[in-house]
PDB file of N, CA, C and O in Angstrom, chain B, residues numbered from 101:
ATOM      1  N   UNK B 101       0.951  -1.061   0.060  1.00  0.00           N
ATOM      2  CA  UNK B 101       0.129   0.029   0.166  1.00  0.00           C
ATOM      3  C   UNK B 101       0.906   1.276   0.108  1.00  0.00           C
ATOM      4  O   UNK B 101       2.035   1.379   0.588  1.00  0.00           O
ATOM      5  N   UNK B 102       0.202   2.325  -0.559  1.00  0.00           N
ATOM      6  CA  UNK B 102       0.947   3.726  -0.521  1.00  0.00           C
ATOM      7  C   UNK B 102       0.121   4.708   0.021  1.00  0.00           C
ATOM      8  O   UNK B 102      -1.095   4.539   0.118  1.00  0.00           O
ATOM      9  N   UNK B 103       0.730   5.793   0.406  1.00  0.00           N
ATOM     10  CA  UNK B 103       0.003   7.027   0.796  1.00  0.00           C
ATOM     11  C   UNK B 103       0.458   8.170   0.107  1.00  0.00           C
ATOM     12  O   UNK B 103       1.668   8.361  -0.009  1.00  0.00           O
ATOM     13  N   UNK B 104      -0.361   8.943  -0.358  1.00  0.00           N
ATOM     14  CA  UNK B 104       0.014  10.122  -1.101  1.00  0.00           C
ATOM     15  C   UNK B 104       0.448  11.230  -0.240  1.00  0.00           C
ATOM     16  O   UNK B 104      -0.090  11.323   0.863  1.00  0.00           O
ATOM     17  N   UNK B 105       1.316  12.059  -0.575  1.00  0.00           N
ATOM     18  CA  UNK B 105       1.934  12.981   0.480  1.00  0.00           C
ATOM     19  C   UNK B 105       2.054  14.323  -0.307  1.00  0.00           C
ATOM     20  O   UNK B 105       2.633  14.443  -1.387  1.00  0.00           O
ATOM     21  N   UNK B 106       1.401  15.354   0.412  1.00  0.00           N
ATOM     22  CA  UNK B 106       1.575  16.732  -0.340  1.00  0.00           C
ATOM     23  C   UNK B 106       2.081  17.560   0.797  1.00  0.00           C
ATOM     24  O   UNK B 106       1.448  17.667   1.847  1.00  0.00           O
ATOM     25  N   UNK B 107       3.214  18.136   0.582  1.00  0.00           N
ATOM     26  CA  UNK B 107       3.790  19.112   1.697  1.00  0.00           C
ATOM     27  C   UNK B 107       3.303  20.467   1.543  1.00  0.00           C
ATOM     28  O   UNK B 107       3.729  21.172   0.629  1.00  0.00           O
ATOM     29  N   UNK B 108       2.318  20.942   2.491  1.00  0.00           N
ATOM     30  CA  UNK B 108       1.756  22.179   2.407  1.00  0.00           C
ATOM     31  C   UNK B 108       2.659  23.242   2.616  1.00  0.00           C
ATOM     32  O   UNK B 108       3.639  23.082   3.344  1.00  0.00           O
ATOM     33  N   UNK B 109       2.403  24.419   1.992  1.00  0.00           N
ATOM     34  CA  UNK B 109       3.313  25.627   2.213  1.00  0.00           C
ATOM     35  C   UNK B 109       4.685  25.607   1.582  1.00  0.00           C
ATOM     36  O   UNK B 109       5.584  26.425   1.772  1.00  0.00           O
ATOM     37  N   UNK B 110       4.704  24.502   0.771  1.00  0.00           N
ATOM     38  CA  UNK B 110       6.225  24.269   0.155  1.00  0.00           C
ATOM     39  C   UNK B 110       5.867  24.178  -1.255  1.00  0.00           C
ATOM     40  O   UNK B 110       4.717  23.967  -1.641  1.00  0.00           O
ATOM     41  N   UNK B 111       7.005  24.362  -2.114  1.00  0.00           N
ATOM     42  CA  UNK B 111       7.004  24.169  -3.550  1.00  0.00           C
ATOM     43  C   UNK B 111       7.362  22.742  -3.921  1.00  0.00           C
ATOM     44  O   UNK B 111       8.288  22.540  -4.707  1.00  0.00           O
ATOM     45  N   UNK B 112       6.647  21.712  -3.374  1.00  0.00           N
ATOM     46  CA  UNK B 112       7.178  20.316  -3.768  1.00  0.00           C
ATOM     47  C   UNK B 112       5.943  19.733  -4.466  1.00  0.00           C
ATOM     48  O   UNK B 112       4.808  20.044  -4.104  1.00  0.00           O
ATOM     49  N   UNK B 113       6.193  18.845  -5.516  1.00  0.00           N
ATOM     50  CA  UNK B 113       5.079  17.974  -5.959  1.00  0.00           C
ATOM     51  C   UNK B 113       4.615  16.891  -4.947  1.00  0.00           C
ATOM     52  O   UNK B 113       5.258  16.461  -3.989  1.00  0.00           O
ATOM     53  N   UNK B 114       3.355  16.535  -5.359  1.00  0.00           N
ATOM     54  CA  UNK B 114       2.851  15.420  -4.439  1.00  0.00           C
ATOM     55  C   UNK B 114       3.723  14.163  -4.707  1.00  0.00           C
ATOM     56  O   UNK B 114       4.266  14.024  -5.803  1.00  0.00           O
ATOM     57  N   UNK B 115       3.847  13.343  -3.821  1.00  0.00           N
ATOM     58  CA  UNK B 115       4.457  12.087  -3.972  1.00  0.00           C
ATOM     59  C   UNK B 115       3.836  10.759  -3.268  1.00  0.00           C
ATOM     60  O   UNK B 115       2.913  10.977  -2.483  1.00  0.00           O
ATOM     61  N   UNK B 116       4.172   9.625  -3.427  1.00  0.00           N
ATOM     62  CA  UNK B 116       3.780   8.483  -2.690  1.00  0.00           C
ATOM     63  C   UNK B 116       4.869   7.913  -1.866  1.00  0.00           C
ATOM     64  O   UNK B 116       6.035   7.892  -2.261  1.00  0.00           O
ATOM     65  N   UNK B 117       4.501   7.470  -0.768  1.00  0.00           N
ATOM     66  CA  UNK B 117       5.387   6.660   0.180  1.00  0.00           C
ATOM     67  C   UNK B 117       4.620   5.280   0.407  1.00  0.00           C
ATOM     68  O   UNK B 117       3.408   5.070   0.345  1.00  0.00           O
ATOM     69  N   UNK B 118       5.601   4.452   0.670  1.00  0.00           N
ATOM     70  CA  UNK B 118       5.185   2.999   0.893  1.00  0.00           C
ATOM     71  C   UNK B 118       4.624   2.985   2.442  1.00  0.00           C
ATOM     72  O   UNK B 118       5.195   3.611   3.335  1.00  0.00           O
ATOM     73  N   UNK B 119       3.492   2.234   2.642  1.00  0.00           N
ATOM     74  CA  UNK B 119       3.133   2.021   4.270  1.00  0.00           C
ATOM     75  C   UNK B 119       3.986   0.949   4.614  1.00  0.00           C
ATOM     76  O   UNK B 119       4.111  -0.087   3.961  1.00  0.00           O
ATOM     77  N   UNK B 120       4.632   1.267   5.781  1.00  0.00           N
ATOM     78  CA  UNK B 120       5.428   0.154   6.292  1.00  0.00           C
ATOM     79  C   UNK B 120       4.888  -0.439   7.691  1.00  0.00           C
ATOM     80  O   UNK B 120       5.463  -1.340   8.301  1.00  0.00           O
ATOM     81  N   UNK B 121       3.823   0.129   8.070  1.00  0.00           N
ATOM     82  CA  UNK B 121       3.172  -0.283   9.094  1.00  0.00           C
ATOM     83  C   UNK B 121       1.778   0.378   9.444  1.00  0.00           C
ATOM     84  O   UNK B 121       1.520   1.498   9.001  1.00  0.00           O
ATOM     85  N   UNK B 122       0.912  -0.283  10.208  1.00  0.00           N
ATOM     86  CA  UNK B 122      -0.493   0.247  10.435  1.00  0.00           C
ATOM     87  C   UNK B 122      -0.673   0.219  12.062  1.00  0.00           C
ATOM     88  O   UNK B 122      -0.394  -0.750  12.769  1.00  0.00           O
ATOM     89  N   UNK B 123      -1.162   1.395  12.490  1.00  0.00           N
ATOM     90  CA  UNK B 123      -1.678   1.383  13.982  1.00  0.00           C
ATOM     91  C   UNK B 123      -3.188   1.581  14.038  1.00  0.00           C
ATOM     92  O   UNK B 123      -3.803   2.231  13.193  1.00  0.00           O
ATOM     93  N   UNK B 124      -3.750   0.976  15.097  1.00  0.00           N
ATOM     94  CA  UNK B 124      -5.188   1.296  15.218  1.00  0.00           C
ATOM     95  C   UNK B 124      -5.341   2.324  16.028  1.00  0.00           C
ATOM     96  O   UNK B 124      -4.722   2.323  17.092  1.00  0.00           O
ATOM     97  N   UNK B 125      -6.174   3.379  15.695  1.00  0.00           N
ATOM     98  CA  UNK B 125      -6.471   4.549  16.718  1.00  0.00           C
ATOM     99  C   UNK B 125      -8.068   4.827  16.530  1.00  0.00           C
ATOM    100  O   UNK B 125      -8.715   4.430  15.561  1.00  0.00           O
ATOM    101  N   UNK B 126      -8.568   5.547  17.581  1.00  0.00           N
ATOM    102  CA  UNK B 126      -9.865   5.753  17.549  1.00  0.00           C
ATOM    103  C   UNK B 126     -10.159   7.406  17.184  1.00  0.00           C
ATOM    104  O   UNK B 126     -11.264   7.936  17.064  1.00  0.00           O
ATOM    105  N   UNK B 127      -9.020   7.946  17.069  1.00  0.00           N
ATOM    106  CA  UNK B 127      -9.001   9.490  16.811  1.00  0.00           C
ATOM    107  C   UNK B 127      -8.368   9.690  15.570  1.00  0.00           C
ATOM    108  O   UNK B 127      -7.232   9.247  15.401  1.00  0.00           O
ATOM    109  N   UNK B 128      -9.030  10.377  14.575  1.00  0.00           N
ATOM    110  CA  UNK B 128      -8.523  10.720  13.251  1.00  0.00           C
ATOM    111  C   UNK B 128      -7.838   9.437  12.456  1.00  0.00           C
ATOM    112  O   UNK B 128      -8.045   8.280  12.824  1.00  0.00           O
ATOM    113  N   UNK B 129      -7.090   9.736  11.450  1.00  0.00           N
ATOM    114  CA  UNK B 129      -6.279   8.745  10.754  1.00  0.00           C
ATOM    115  C   UNK B 129      -4.943   9.262  10.511  1.00  0.00           C
ATOM    116  O   UNK B 129      -4.653   9.773   9.430  1.00  0.00           O
ATOM    117  N   UNK B 130      -4.013   9.138  11.588  1.00  0.00           N
ATOM    118  CA  UNK B 130      -2.711   9.771  11.516  1.00  0.00           C
ATOM    119  C   UNK B 130      -1.871   9.058  10.651  1.00  0.00           C
ATOM    120  O   UNK B 130      -2.017   7.839  10.559  1.00  0.00           O
ATOM    121  N   UNK B 131      -0.894   9.724   9.916  1.00  0.00           N
ATOM    122  CA  UNK B 131       0.146   9.079   9.178  1.00  0.00           C
ATOM    123  C   UNK B 131       1.478   9.547   9.598  1.00  0.00           C
ATOM    124  O   UNK B 131       1.789  10.733   9.492  1.00  0.00           O
ATOM    125  N   UNK B 132       2.333   8.583  10.106  1.00  0.00           N
ATOM    126  CA  UNK B 132       3.554   9.003  10.781  1.00  0.00           C
ATOM    127  C   UNK B 132       4.648   8.569   9.771  1.00  0.00           C
ATOM    128  O   UNK B 132       4.578   7.527   9.120  1.00  0.00           O
ATOM    129  N   UNK B 133       5.698   9.493   9.696  1.00  0.00           N
ATOM    130  CA  UNK B 133       6.707   9.264   8.760  1.00  0.00           C
ATOM    131  C   UNK B 133       8.114   9.622   9.419  1.00  0.00           C
ATOM    132  O   UNK B 133       8.160  10.670  10.062  1.00  0.00           O
ATOM    133  N   UNK B 134       9.149   8.922   9.326  1.00  0.00           N
ATOM    134  CA  UNK B 134      10.432   9.135   9.572  1.00  0.00           C
ATOM    135  C   UNK B 134      10.939  10.561   9.016  1.00  0.00           C
ATOM    136  O   UNK B 134      10.908  10.809   7.810  1.00  0.00           O
ATOM    137  N   UNK B 135      11.408  11.480   9.973  1.00  0.00           N
ATOM    138  CA  UNK B 135      11.701  12.765   9.446  1.00  0.00           C
ATOM    139  C   UNK B 135      12.998  12.570   8.332  1.00  0.00           C
ATOM    140  O   UNK B 135      13.127  13.270   7.328  1.00  0.00           O
ATOM    141  N   UNK B 136      13.767  11.654   8.666  1.00  0.00           N
ATOM    142  CA  UNK B 136      14.790  11.702   7.575  1.00  0.00           C
ATOM    143  C   UNK B 136      14.485  11.161   6.234  1.00  0.00           C
ATOM    144  O   UNK B 136      15.066  11.558   5.224  1.00  0.00           O
ATOM    145  N   UNK B 137      13.531  10.213   6.233  1.00  0.00           N
ATOM    146  CA  UNK B 137      12.929   9.992   4.995  1.00  0.00           C
ATOM    147  C   UNK B 137      12.205  10.964   4.208  1.00  0.00           C
ATOM    148  O   UNK B 137      12.443  11.188   3.022  1.00  0.00           O
ATOM    149  N   UNK B 138      11.280  11.558   4.924  1.00  0.00           N
ATOM    150  CA  UNK B 138      10.654  12.817   4.216  1.00  0.00           C
ATOM    151  C   UNK B 138      11.605  13.906   4.028  1.00  0.00           C
ATOM    152  O   UNK B 138      11.285  14.605   3.067  1.00  0.00           O
ATOM    153  N   UNK B 139      12.701  14.298   4.641  1.00  0.00           N
ATOM    154  CA  UNK B 139      13.727  15.243   4.250  1.00  0.00           C
ATOM    155  C   UNK B 139      14.440  14.759   2.915  1.00  0.00           C
ATOM    156  O   UNK B 139      14.727  15.593   2.056  1.00  0.00           O
ATOM    157  N   UNK B 140      14.704  13.515   2.753  1.00  0.00           N
ATOM    158  CA  UNK B 140      15.360  13.073   1.693  1.00  0.00           C
ATOM    159  C   UNK B 140      14.523  13.088   0.511  1.00  0.00           C
ATOM    160  O   UNK B 140      15.049  13.310  -0.579  1.00  0.00           O
ATOM    161  N   UNK B 141      13.162  12.855   0.612  1.00  0.00           N
ATOM    162  CA  UNK B 141      12.211  12.835  -0.426  1.00  0.00           C
ATOM    163  C   UNK B 141      12.042  14.180  -0.863  1.00  0.00           C
ATOM    164  O   UNK B 141      12.006  14.317  -2.086  1.00  0.00           O
ATOM    165  N   UNK B 142      11.913  15.356  -0.067  1.00  0.00           N
ATOM    166  CA  UNK B 142      11.629  16.685  -0.486  1.00  0.00           C
ATOM    167  C   UNK B 142      13.012  17.351  -0.808  1.00  0.00           C
ATOM    168  O   UNK B 142      13.010  18.484  -1.288  1.00  0.00           O
ATOM    169  N   UNK B 143      14.175  16.706  -0.567  1.00  0.00           N
ATOM    170  CA  UNK B 143      15.364  17.382  -0.943  1.00  0.00           C
ATOM    171  C   UNK B 143      15.881  18.271   0.227  1.00  0.00           C
ATOM    172  O   UNK B 143      16.744  19.105  -0.046  1.00  0.00           O
ATOM    173  N   UNK B 144      15.452  18.171   1.435  1.00  0.00           N
ATOM    174  CA  UNK B 144      15.919  19.019   2.379  1.00  0.00           C
ATOM    175  C   UNK B 144      17.112  18.450   3.270  1.00  0.00           C
ATOM    176  O   UNK B 144      17.202  17.223   3.323  1.00  0.00           O
ATOM    177  N   UNK B 145      18.007  19.191   3.952  1.00  0.00           N
ATOM    178  CA  UNK B 145      18.905  18.580   4.625  1.00  0.00           C
ATOM    179  C   UNK B 145      18.585  17.914   5.966  1.00  0.00           C
ATOM    180  O   UNK B 145      17.493  18.149   6.484  1.00  0.00           O
ATOM    181  N   UNK B 146      19.339  17.213   6.478  1.00  0.00           N
ATOM    182  CA  UNK B 146      18.783  16.616   7.765  1.00  0.00           C
ATOM    183  C   UNK B 146      18.601  17.666   8.761  1.00  0.00           C
ATOM    184  O   UNK B 146      19.248  18.711   8.823  1.00  0.00           O
ATOM    185  N   UNK B 147      17.526  17.239   9.643  1.00  0.00           N
ATOM    186  CA  UNK B 147      17.050  18.304  10.679  1.00  0.00           C
ATOM    187  C   UNK B 147      16.797  17.634  11.986  1.00  0.00           C
ATOM    188  O   UNK B 147      16.535  16.433  12.052  1.00  0.00           O
ATOM    189  N   UNK B 148      16.864  18.299  12.870  1.00  0.00           N
ATOM    190  CA  UNK B 148      16.627  17.880  14.080  1.00  0.00           C
ATOM    191  C   UNK B 148      15.955  18.937  15.142  1.00  0.00           C
ATOM    192  O   UNK B 148      16.341  20.105  15.104  1.00  0.00           O
ATOM    193  N   UNK B 149      15.064  18.581  15.986  1.00  0.00           N
ATOM    194  CA  UNK B 149      14.421  19.682  16.596  1.00  0.00           C
ATOM    195  C   UNK B 149      14.733  19.938  18.172  1.00  0.00           C
ATOM    196  O   UNK B 149      14.174  20.813  18.833  1.00  0.00           O
ATOM    197  N   UNK B 150      15.582  19.157  18.601  1.00  0.00           N
ATOM    198  CA  UNK B 150      15.921  19.130  19.987  1.00  0.00           C
ATOM    199  C   UNK B 150      17.158  18.493  20.464  1.00  0.00           C
ATOM    200  O   UNK B 150      17.240  17.295  20.195  1.00  0.00           O
ATOM    201  N   UNK B 151      18.200  19.046  21.151  1.00  0.00           N
ATOM    202  CA  UNK B 151      19.339  18.493  21.513  1.00  0.00           C
ATOM    203  C   UNK B 151      19.496  18.724  22.971  1.00  0.00           C
ATOM    204  O   UNK B 151      19.491  19.840  23.491  1.00  0.00           O
ATOM    205  N   UNK B 152      19.646  17.519  23.638  1.00  0.00           N
ATOM    206  CA  UNK B 152      19.918  17.616  25.206  1.00  0.00           C
ATOM    207  C   UNK B 152      21.530  17.499  25.343  1.00  0.00           C
ATOM    208  O   UNK B 152      22.203  16.533  24.982  1.00  0.00           O
ATOM    209  N   UNK B 153      21.993  18.668  25.931  1.00  0.00           N
ATOM    210  CA  UNK B 153      23.537  18.713  26.166  1.00  0.00           C
ATOM    211  C   UNK B 153      23.863  18.821  27.452  1.00  0.00           C
ATOM    212  O   UNK B 153      23.236  19.563  28.208  1.00  0.00           O
ATOM    213  N   UNK B 154      24.867  18.102  27.831  1.00  0.00           N
ATOM    214  CA  UNK B 154      25.671  18.175  29.104  1.00  0.00           C
ATOM    215  C   UNK B 154      26.878  19.143  28.880  1.00  0.00           C
ATOM    216  O   UNK B 154      27.800  18.751  28.164  1.00  0.00           O
ATOM    217  N   UNK B 155      26.927  20.361  29.438  1.00  0.00           N
ATOM    218  CA  UNK B 155      27.827  21.436  29.210  1.00  0.00           C
ATOM    219  C   UNK B 155      28.601  21.807  30.354  1.00  0.00           C
ATOM    220  O   UNK B 155      28.079  21.953  31.459  1.00  0.00           O
ATOM    221  N   UNK B 156      29.869  21.972  30.132  1.00  0.00           N
ATOM    222  CA  UNK B 156      30.755  22.379  31.291  1.00  0.00           C
ATOM    223  C   UNK B 156      30.312  23.906  31.475  1.00  0.00           C
ATOM    224  O   UNK B 156      30.361  24.729  30.561  1.00  0.00           O
ATOM    225  N   UNK B 157      29.859  24.186  32.822  1.00  0.00           N
ATOM    226  CA  UNK B 157      29.488  25.380  33.233  1.00  0.00           C
ATOM    227  C   UNK B 157      30.451  26.512  32.707  1.00  0.00           C
ATOM    228  O   UNK B 157      30.016  27.596  32.319  1.00  0.00           O
ATOM    229  N   UNK B 158      31.589  26.234  32.719  1.00  0.00           N
ATOM    230  CA  UNK B 158      32.763  27.257  32.676  1.00  0.00           C
ATOM    231  C   UNK B 158      32.641  27.646  30.987  1.00  0.00           C
ATOM    232  O   UNK B 158      32.887  28.802  30.643  1.00  0.00           O
ATOM    233  N   UNK B 159      32.311  26.778  30.129  1.00  0.00           N
ATOM    234  CA  UNK B 159      32.113  27.005  28.712  1.00  0.00           C
ATOM    235  C   UNK B 159      30.807  27.313  28.151  1.00  0.00           C
ATOM    236  O   UNK B 159      30.708  27.582  26.954  1.00  0.00           O
ATOM    237  N   UNK B 160      29.798  27.296  28.922  1.00  0.00           N
ATOM    238  CA  UNK B 160      28.367  27.558  28.560  1.00  0.00           C
ATOM    239  C   UNK B 160      28.254  28.629  27.629  1.00  0.00           C
ATOM    240  O   UNK B 160      27.816  28.488  26.487  1.00  0.00           O
ATOM    241  N   UNK B 161      28.682  29.783  28.160  1.00  0.00           N
ATOM    242  CA  UNK B 161      28.519  31.099  27.407  1.00  0.00           C
ATOM    243  C   UNK B 161      29.168  30.966  26.155  1.00  0.00           C
ATOM    244  O   UNK B 161      28.547  31.328  25.155  1.00  0.00           O
ATOM    245  N   UNK B 162      30.446  30.454  26.026  1.00  0.00           N
ATOM    246  CA  UNK B 162      30.996  30.272  24.633  1.00  0.00           C
ATOM    247  C   UNK B 162      30.309  29.337  23.778  1.00  0.00           C
ATOM    248  O   UNK B 162      30.353  29.449  22.553  1.00  0.00           O
ATOM    249  N   UNK B 163      29.663  28.400  24.379  1.00  0.00           N
ATOM    250  CA  UNK B 163      28.841  27.409  23.404  1.00  0.00           C
ATOM    251  C   UNK B 163      27.693  28.057  22.811  1.00  0.00           C
ATOM    252  O   UNK B 163      27.418  27.948  21.617  1.00  0.00           O
ATOM    253  N   UNK B 164      26.958  28.798  23.725  1.00  0.00           N
ATOM    254  CA  UNK B 164      25.759  29.301  23.096  1.00  0.00           C
ATOM    255  C   UNK B 164      26.054  30.569  22.205  1.00  0.00           C
ATOM    256  O   UNK B 164      25.248  30.889  21.332  1.00  0.00           O
ATOM    257  N   UNK B 165      27.090  31.219  22.400  1.00  0.00           N
ATOM    258  CA  UNK B 165      27.570  32.336  21.544  1.00  0.00           C
ATOM    259  C   UNK B 165      27.816  31.526  20.112  1.00  0.00           C
ATOM    260  O   UNK B 165      27.304  31.907  19.060  1.00  0.00           O
ATOM    261  N   UNK B 166      28.475  30.626  20.193  1.00  0.00           N
ATOM    262  CA  UNK B 166      28.786  29.756  18.817  1.00  0.00           C
ATOM    263  C   UNK B 166      27.551  29.300  18.358  1.00  0.00           C
ATOM    264  O   UNK B 166      27.339  29.406  17.150  1.00  0.00           O
ATOM    265  N   UNK B 167      26.640  28.784  19.121  1.00  0.00           N
ATOM    266  CA  UNK B 167      25.265  28.239  18.403  1.00  0.00           C
ATOM    267  C   UNK B 167      24.725  29.258  17.790  1.00  0.00           C
ATOM    268  O   UNK B 167      24.412  29.147  16.605  1.00  0.00           O
ATOM    269  N   UNK B 168      24.528  30.381  18.457  1.00  0.00           N
ATOM    270  CA  UNK B 168      23.639  31.709  17.873  1.00  0.00           C
ATOM    271  C   UNK B 168      24.247  32.082  16.558  1.00  0.00           C
ATOM    272  O   UNK B 168      23.505  32.556  15.697  1.00  0.00           O
ATOM    273  N   UNK B 169      25.547  31.913  16.308  1.00  0.00           N
ATOM    274  CA  UNK B 169      26.225  32.251  15.121  1.00  0.00           C
ATOM    275  C   UNK B 169      25.919  31.361  14.009  1.00  0.00           C
ATOM    276  O   UNK B 169      26.291  31.672  12.877  1.00  0.00           O
ATOM    277  N   UNK B 170      25.286  30.301  14.221  1.00  0.00           N
ATOM    278  CA  UNK B 170      25.107  29.143  13.157  1.00  0.00           C
ATOM    279  C   UNK B 170      23.683  29.344  12.581  1.00  0.00           C
ATOM    280  O   UNK B 170      22.694  29.400  13.311  1.00  0.00           O
ATOM    281  N   UNK B 171      23.629  29.456  11.130  1.00  0.00           N
ATOM    282  CA  UNK B 171      22.281  29.678  10.477  1.00  0.00           C
ATOM    283  C   UNK B 171      21.265  28.498  10.750  1.00  0.00           C
ATOM    284  O   UNK B 171      21.576  27.307  10.759  1.00  0.00           O
ATOM    285  N   UNK B 172      20.161  28.949  10.943  1.00  0.00           N
ATOM    286  CA  UNK B 172      19.113  27.776  11.365  1.00  0.00           C
ATOM    287  C   UNK B 172      19.256  27.259  12.568  1.00  0.00           C
ATOM    288  O   UNK B 172      18.715  26.166  12.739  1.00  0.00           O
ATOM    289  N   UNK B 173      19.872  27.764  13.520  1.00  0.00           N
ATOM    290  CA  UNK B 173      19.928  27.226  14.939  1.00  0.00           C
ATOM    291  C   UNK B 173      19.267  28.169  15.738  1.00  0.00           C
ATOM    292  O   UNK B 173      19.449  29.358  15.478  1.00  0.00           O
ATOM    293  N   UNK B 174      18.582  27.872  16.603  1.00  0.00           N
ATOM    294  CA  UNK B 174      17.660  28.694  17.722  1.00  0.00           C
ATOM    295  C   UNK B 174      18.288  28.143  18.975  1.00  0.00           C
ATOM    296  O   UNK B 174      17.871  27.098  19.474  1.00  0.00           O
ATOM    297  N   UNK B 175      19.340  28.869  19.520  1.00  0.00           N
ATOM    298  CA  UNK B 175      19.972  28.313  20.906  1.00  0.00           C
ATOM    299  C   UNK B 175      19.402  29.428  21.904  1.00  0.00           C
ATOM    300  O   UNK B 175      20.121  29.709  22.863  1.00  0.00           O
ATOM    301  N   UNK B 176      18.358  29.990  21.788  1.00  0.00           N
ATOM    302  CA  UNK B 176      17.826  30.956  22.713  1.00  0.00           C
ATOM    303  C   UNK B 176      17.066  30.189  24.014  1.00  0.00           C
ATOM    304  O   UNK B 176      17.049  30.722  25.124  1.00  0.00           O
ATOM    305  N   UNK B 177      16.510  29.028  23.782  1.00  0.00           N
ATOM    306  CA  UNK B 177      16.024  28.396  24.822  1.00  0.00           C
ATOM    307  C   UNK B 177      16.754  27.320  25.588  1.00  0.00           C
ATOM    308  O   UNK B 177      17.269  26.399  24.954  1.00  0.00           O
ATOM    309  N   UNK B 178      16.834  27.364  26.833  1.00  0.00           N
ATOM    310  CA  UNK B 178      17.703  26.355  27.563  1.00  0.00           C
ATOM    311  C   UNK B 178      16.973  26.192  29.068  1.00  0.00           C
ATOM    312  O   UNK B 178      16.545  27.075  29.810  1.00  0.00           O
ATOM    313  N   UNK B 179      16.987  24.940  29.218  1.00  0.00           N
ATOM    314  CA  UNK B 179      16.627  24.572  30.794  1.00  0.00           C
ATOM    315  C   UNK B 179      17.815  23.867  31.397  1.00  0.00           C
ATOM    316  O   UNK B 179      18.488  22.969  30.891  1.00  0.00           O
ATOM    317  N   UNK B 180      17.948  24.452  32.592  1.00  0.00           N
ATOM    318  CA  UNK B 180      19.098  23.904  33.438  1.00  0.00           C
ATOM    319  C   UNK B 180      18.679  23.200  34.518  1.00  0.00           C
ATOM    320  O   UNK B 180      17.854  23.638  35.320  1.00  0.00           O
ATOM    321  N   UNK B 181      19.325  21.870  34.607  1.00  0.00           N
ATOM    322  CA  UNK B 181      18.943  20.972  35.785  1.00  0.00           C
ATOM    323  C   UNK B 181      20.289  20.664  36.394  1.00  0.00           C
ATOM    324  O   UNK B 181      21.271  20.603  35.655  1.00  0.00           O
ATOM    325  N   UNK B 182      20.397  20.471  37.664  1.00  0.00           N
ATOM    326  CA  UNK B 182      21.479  19.941  38.523  1.00  0.00           C
ATOM    327  C   UNK B 182      21.286  18.548  38.731  1.00  0.00           C
ATOM    328  O   UNK B 182      20.189  18.087  39.045  1.00  0.00           O
ATOM    329  N   UNK B 183      22.335  17.840  38.566  1.00  0.00           N
ATOM    330  CA  UNK B 183      22.502  16.474  38.938  1.00  0.00           C
ATOM    331  C   UNK B 183      23.038  16.187  40.149  1.00  0.00           C
ATOM    332  O   UNK B 183      23.193  15.015  40.493  1.00  0.00           O
TER     333      UNK B 183
END
């Protein structure tokens, strides 16, 4: 089986992906796709949305300054917890 995919808000053609599994749900009809598969299919570079880092407190300011200088990186949010 296949599912037809259309990326909204982007300039990509419709395409089909193979169904690799089915889950039963009572709410809606969700389709789940591996982000790496979708990115390859639409020609986007690899992406991730969250990184949990353990950072030496003495180098934290340097790290965030470097991250803020990278295109496409939002390093403004941070949660600090002590172990």
